[in-house]
CSV table of C-alpha atoms in Angstrom, one decimal:
chain,number,residue,atom,x,y,z
A,133,MET,CA,15.7,53.0,14.7
A,134,ASN,CA,16.2,53.2,11.0
A,135,LYS,CA,13.3,53.6,8.5
A,136,LEU,CA,13.0,49.9,7.8
A,137,THR,CA,12.7,49.1,11.5
A,138,GLU,CA,10.2,51.9,12.0
A,139,THR,CA,8.1,50.6,9.0
A,140,LEU,CA,8.1,47.1,10.3
A,141,THR,CA,7.2,48.2,13.9
A,142,ASP,CA,4.4,50.4,12.7
A,143,SER,CA,2.9,48.3,9.9
A,144,PHE,CA,3.6,44.6,10.5
A,145,VAL,CA,2.5,42.3,13.3
A,146,PRO,CA,3.3,38.6,13.6
A,147,PHE,CA,0.3,36.5,12.6
A,148,MET,CA,1.7,33.0,12.1
A,149,ALA,CA,4.8,30.9,13.0
A,150,LEU,CA,6.1,27.9,11.2
A,151,VAL,CA,7.6,25.0,13.1
A,152,ALA,CA,9.7,22.4,11.2
A,153,TYR,CA,10.1,18.9,12.6
A,154,LYS,CA,12.5,16.2,11.4
A,155,SER,CA,12.1,12.5,12.1
A,156,THR,CA,15.1,10.9,13.9
A,157,VAL,CA,14.2,7.6,12.2
A,158,SER,CA,13.4,8.3,8.6
A,159,GLY,CA,14.8,11.8,8.2
A,160,GLN,CA,11.5,13.1,6.8
A,161,PHE,CA,10.3,16.6,7.4
A,162,TYR,CA,7.0,17.9,8.7
A,163,ILE,CA,6.1,21.6,8.9
A,164,GLY,CA,3.3,22.9,11.1
A,165,GLN,CA,1.7,26.3,11.2
A,166,ARG,CA,0.6,28.2,14.3
A,167,LYS,CA,-1.6,31.3,14.1
A,168,ILE,CA,-0.7,34.1,16.5
A,169,ARG,CA,-3.5,36.1,18.1
A,170,ASN,CA,-2.9,38.8,20.6
A,171,GLY,CA,0.8,37.8,20.8
A,172,LYS,CA,0.0,34.2,21.7
A,173,MET,CA,0.4,31.1,19.6
A,174,CYS,CA,-2.7,29.1,18.8
A,175,ALA,CA,-2.9,25.3,18.3
A,176,GLU,CA,-0.8,23.9,15.6
A,177,SER,CA,-2.1,22.6,12.3
A,178,PRO,CA,-0.4,21.2,9.1
A,179,LEU,CA,1.1,23.7,6.7
A,180,THR,CA,-1.3,23.9,3.7
A,181,THR,CA,-0.5,24.3,0.1
A,182,LYS,CA,-2.5,27.5,0.0
A,183,CYS,CA,-0.5,29.0,2.8
A,184,ILE,CA,2.8,28.1,1.1
A,185,SER,CA,1.6,29.7,-2.1
A,186,GLU,CA,0.6,32.9,-0.3
A,187,ILE,CA,4.0,33.1,1.4
A,188,MET,CA,6.0,32.5,-1.8
A,189,ASN,CA,3.9,35.1,-3.6
A,190,ALA,CA,4.8,37.6,-0.9
A,191,ILE,CA,8.5,36.7,-1.1
A,192,SER,CA,8.5,36.9,-4.9
A,193,VAL,CA,7.0,40.4,-4.8
A,194,ASN,CA,9.8,41.6,-2.6
A,195,ASN,CA,12.7,39.7,-4.1
A,196,ASP,CA,13.5,40.3,-7.8
A,197,GLU,CA,16.3,37.7,-7.7
A,198,LEU,CA,14.0,34.9,-6.7
A,199,ASP,CA,14.0,31.9,-9.0
A,200,HIS,CA,10.5,31.6,-10.3
A,201,GLY,CA,11.0,28.3,-11.9
A,202,VAL,CA,11.5,27.1,-15.5
A,203,LYS,CA,10.3,29.1,-18.4
A,204,GLY,CA,9.9,28.6,-22.2
A,205,VAL,CA,8.7,26.1,-24.7
A,206,ILE,CA,8.7,22.5,-23.5
A,207,PRO,CA,10.8,20.4,-25.9
A,208,PRO,CA,9.1,17.2,-27.2
A,209,ASN,CA,11.8,15.0,-25.6
A,210,VAL,CA,11.0,16.2,-22.0
A,211,LEU,CA,9.2,13.5,-20.1
A,212,TYR,CA,8.9,15.1,-16.6
A,213,CYS,CA,9.5,18.5,-15.0
A,214,ASP,CA,9.3,19.9,-11.5
A,215,ILE,CA,11.4,23.0,-11.2
A,216,SER,CA,10.6,25.4,-8.4
A,217,ILE,CA,12.3,27.3,-5.6
A,218,GLY,CA,15.0,25.0,-4.1
A,219,LYS,CA,14.0,22.0,-6.2
A,220,THR,CA,15.0,20.7,-9.6
A,221,ARG,CA,13.7,17.5,-11.2
A,222,LEU,CA,13.8,17.2,-14.9
A,223,ILE,CA,13.8,14.0,-17.1
A,224,TRP,CA,14.4,14.0,-20.8
A,225,TYR,CA,15.8,11.7,-23.5
A,226,HIS,CA,17.6,11.5,-26.8
A,227,PRO,CA,17.3,8.7,-29.4
A,228,PRO,CA,20.5,7.0,-30.6
A,229,GLU,CA,22.9,9.7,-31.9
A,230,LYS,CA,26.6,10.4,-32.5
A,231,ARG,CA,28.4,12.0,-29.6
A,232,PHE,CA,32.0,13.0,-29.1
A,233,LEU,CA,33.6,11.3,-26.1
A,234,HIS,CA,36.6,12.5,-24.0
A,235,PHE,CA,38.8,10.0,-22.1
A,236,SER,CA,41.5,10.4,-19.5
A,237,LYS,CA,44.9,8.9,-20.1
A,238,GLN,CA,44.3,6.0,-17.7
A,239,ALA,CA,41.2,4.9,-19.7
A,240,GLY,CA,43.5,3.9,-22.6
A,241,ILE,CA,41.0,5.1,-25.2
A,242,GLU,CA,41.5,7.9,-27.7
A,243,ASP,CA,39.0,10.7,-27.8
A,244,GLY,CA,36.5,10.4,-30.6
A,245,GLU,CA,33.0,10.3,-32.0
A,246,MET,CA,30.7,7.3,-31.8
A,247,TRP,CA,27.1,6.2,-32.0
A,248,VAL,CA,25.6,5.9,-28.5
A,249,PRO,CA,22.3,4.2,-27.7
A,250,GLY,CA,19.2,6.1,-26.7
A,251,LEU,CA,19.8,7.8,-23.4
A,252,LEU,CA,17.6,9.0,-20.6
A,253,TYR,CA,18.8,11.9,-18.5
A,254,ALA,CA,17.3,12.6,-15.0
A,255,VAL,CA,18.4,15.6,-12.9
A,256,TYR,CA,17.6,15.7,-9.2
A,257,ASN,CA,18.8,19.1,-7.8
A,258,ASP,CA,22.6,18.7,-8.3
A,259,ARG,CA,22.7,15.0,-9.2
A,260,LEU,CA,22.6,13.6,-12.7
A,261,GLN,CA,21.4,10.1,-13.6
A,262,VAL,CA,21.9,8.6,-17.1
A,263,LEU,CA,20.3,5.3,-18.3
A,264,ALA,CA,20.1,3.7,-21.7
A,265,PHE,CA,17.1,2.4,-23.6
A,266,LYS,CA,16.5,0.4,-26.8
A,267,GLY,CA,14.8,2.0,-29.8
A,268,ASN,CA,14.1,5.6,-30.4
A,269,ARG,CA,11.9,6.3,-27.4
A,270,PRO,CA,12.3,5.0,-23.8
A,271,ARG,CA,9.8,2.3,-22.7
A,272,ASP,CA,9.5,1.0,-19.1
A,273,VAL,CA,12.6,-1.3,-19.4
A,274,LEU,CA,15.8,0.7,-19.0
A,275,TYR,CA,19.5,-0.3,-19.2
A,276,LEU,CA,22.8,0.7,-17.6
A,277,ALA,CA,24.4,3.5,-19.6
A,278,PRO,CA,27.4,1.9,-21.3
A,279,PHE,CA,30.0,4.4,-20.2
A,280,MET,CA,32.7,4.9,-17.6
A,281,ASN,CA,32.0,7.3,-14.7
A,282,VAL,CA,28.3,6.1,-14.6
A,283,ASP,CA,26.4,3.7,-12.4
A,284,GLU,CA,22.7,3.1,-12.2
A,285,SER,CA,21.9,5.9,-9.8
A,286,HIS,CA,24.3,8.7,-10.6
A,287,VAL,CA,27.1,10.1,-12.7
A,288,CYS,CA,30.5,11.1,-11.4
A,289,LEU,CA,30.9,14.5,-13.1
A,290,GLY,CA,34.6,15.2,-13.4
A,291,ASN,CA,36.5,18.0,-15.0
A,292,ALA,CA,34.0,19.7,-17.4
A,293,LYS,CA,34.0,23.5,-16.9
A,294,VAL,CA,30.5,24.7,-17.7
A,295,GLU,CA,28.8,27.9,-16.4
A,296,LYS,CA,25.4,27.4,-14.9
A,297,PRO,CA,22.7,29.0,-17.0
A,298,VAL,CA,21.5,32.5,-15.9
A,299,ASP,CA,17.9,32.0,-17.2
A,300,ASN,CA,15.9,28.9,-16.3
A,301,SER,CA,14.6,27.7,-19.7
A,302,PHE,CA,14.3,24.0,-20.7
A,303,THR,CA,16.9,24.5,-23.4
A,304,THR,CA,19.5,26.1,-21.2
A,305,ILE,CA,19.1,23.6,-18.3
A,306,ILE,CA,19.3,20.6,-20.6
A,307,ASP,CA,22.3,22.0,-22.5
A,308,TYR,CA,24.1,22.7,-19.2
A,309,TRP,CA,23.7,19.1,-17.9
A,310,GLU,CA,24.6,17.5,-21.3
A,311,LYS,CA,27.7,19.6,-21.6
A,312,MET,CA,28.7,18.6,-18.0
A,313,PHE,CA,28.3,14.9,-18.9
A,314,TRP,CA,29.8,14.9,-22.4
A,315,GLY,CA,32.5,17.4,-21.5
A,316,SER,CA,34.0,15.3,-18.7
A,317,ASP,CA,36.7,12.8,-19.3
A,318,PHE,CA,35.6,9.2,-18.9
A,319,SER,CA,38.1,7.6,-16.7
A,320,HIS,CA,37.0,4.4,-14.9
A,321,ILE,CA,34.1,2.0,-14.4
A,322,LEU,CA,31.8,2.8,-11.5
A,323,GLY,CA,30.3,-0.3,-9.8
A,324,PRO,CA,29.5,-3.4,-11.9
A,325,ASN,CA,30.4,-3.7,-15.5
A,326,PRO,CA,27.8,-1.7,-17.5
A,327,VAL,CA,27.9,-4.0,-20.5
A,328,LYS,CA,28.0,-7.8,-21.0
A,329,GLY,CA,31.4,-7.7,-22.7
A,330,ASN,CA,34.5,-5.5,-22.5
A,331,LEU,CA,33.5,-1.8,-22.5
A,332,ALA,CA,36.8,-0.5,-23.8
A,333,ILE,CA,36.9,-3.0,-26.7
A,334,ILE,CA,33.3,-2.2,-27.7
A,335,THR,CA,33.9,1.5,-27.5
A,336,LYS,CA,37.0,1.4,-29.6
A,337,LYS,CA,35.3,-0.8,-32.2
A,338,CYS,CA,32.3,1.6,-32.5
A,339,MET,CA,34.7,4.5,-32.9
A,340,ALA,CA,36.8,2.8,-35.5
A,341,THR,CA,34.0,1.4,-37.6
A,342,GLY,CA,31.2,3.9,-37.2
A,343,GLN,CA,28.8,1.1,-36.3
A,344,ARG,CA,26.0,1.8,-33.9
A,345,PHE,CA,26.3,0.6,-30.3
A,346,PRO,CA,25.3,-3.1,-30.1
A,347,ASN,CA,22.1,-3.2,-28.1
A,348,ASP,CA,22.6,-6.8,-27.2
A,349,GLU,CA,25.5,-5.7,-25.0
A,350,LEU,CA,23.3,-3.5,-22.8
A,351,VAL,CA,22.7,-4.7,-19.2
A,352,ARG,CA,19.1,-4.3,-17.9
A,353,ALA,CA,18.8,-1.9,-15.0
A,354,LYS,CA,16.7,-2.3,-11.9
A,355,THR,CA,15.3,1.2,-12.4
A,356,THR,CA,12.3,1.5,-14.7
A,357,LEU,CA,10.8,4.4,-16.5
A,358,LYS,CA,7.7,4.1,-14.4
A,359,SER,CA,9.6,4.4,-11.2
A,360,LEU,CA,11.4,7.5,-12.4
A,361,LEU,CA,8.2,9.2,-13.4
A,362,LYS,CA,6.5,8.8,-10.0
């Protein structure tokens, strides 16, 4: 036996087993814990938050590369955050602002800068959702983001080449996802028309005139801010 095996054999004994179940109907998970006494498993009980915390603390002590979650000052435009091991959920917004848009050749629109409406960004692990709002701060009513490559539930991120941040700070995570979104070429409309009129014509006009995006062209989304923040 090597030294590690000897150490484990001499110093550690099994005291608990975790059993994971998955519903064949809903796909939901349940995790149970079984104490081990004298080499035998005891009756099962639900895995507790306290037990999870103790296990993760033990892992973090022995794993310097473990992601300990997000760090740093919370920007005022962040509405919700839940970033932990194996899980990312972050929601933030920007009031109307000028952004540079890139387009593919098939879109028939020249790259350029334009005023975009207020936008709400929601990240769920590796999925990005972008919705629009009227005014300078999102209220419960949200609207479809008036861009190509976007539908109500997700963004089709294309050809943007952005390195993932090494450190998990609010600033670096937000910067990464915004670069992924604005650095990709807008190419085609996903799903239903995101505006009441012609998206290409409205976009070209905003770019040519410098006018703000017309809020009356926004289409109300089924998603609400309240539902996102649950």
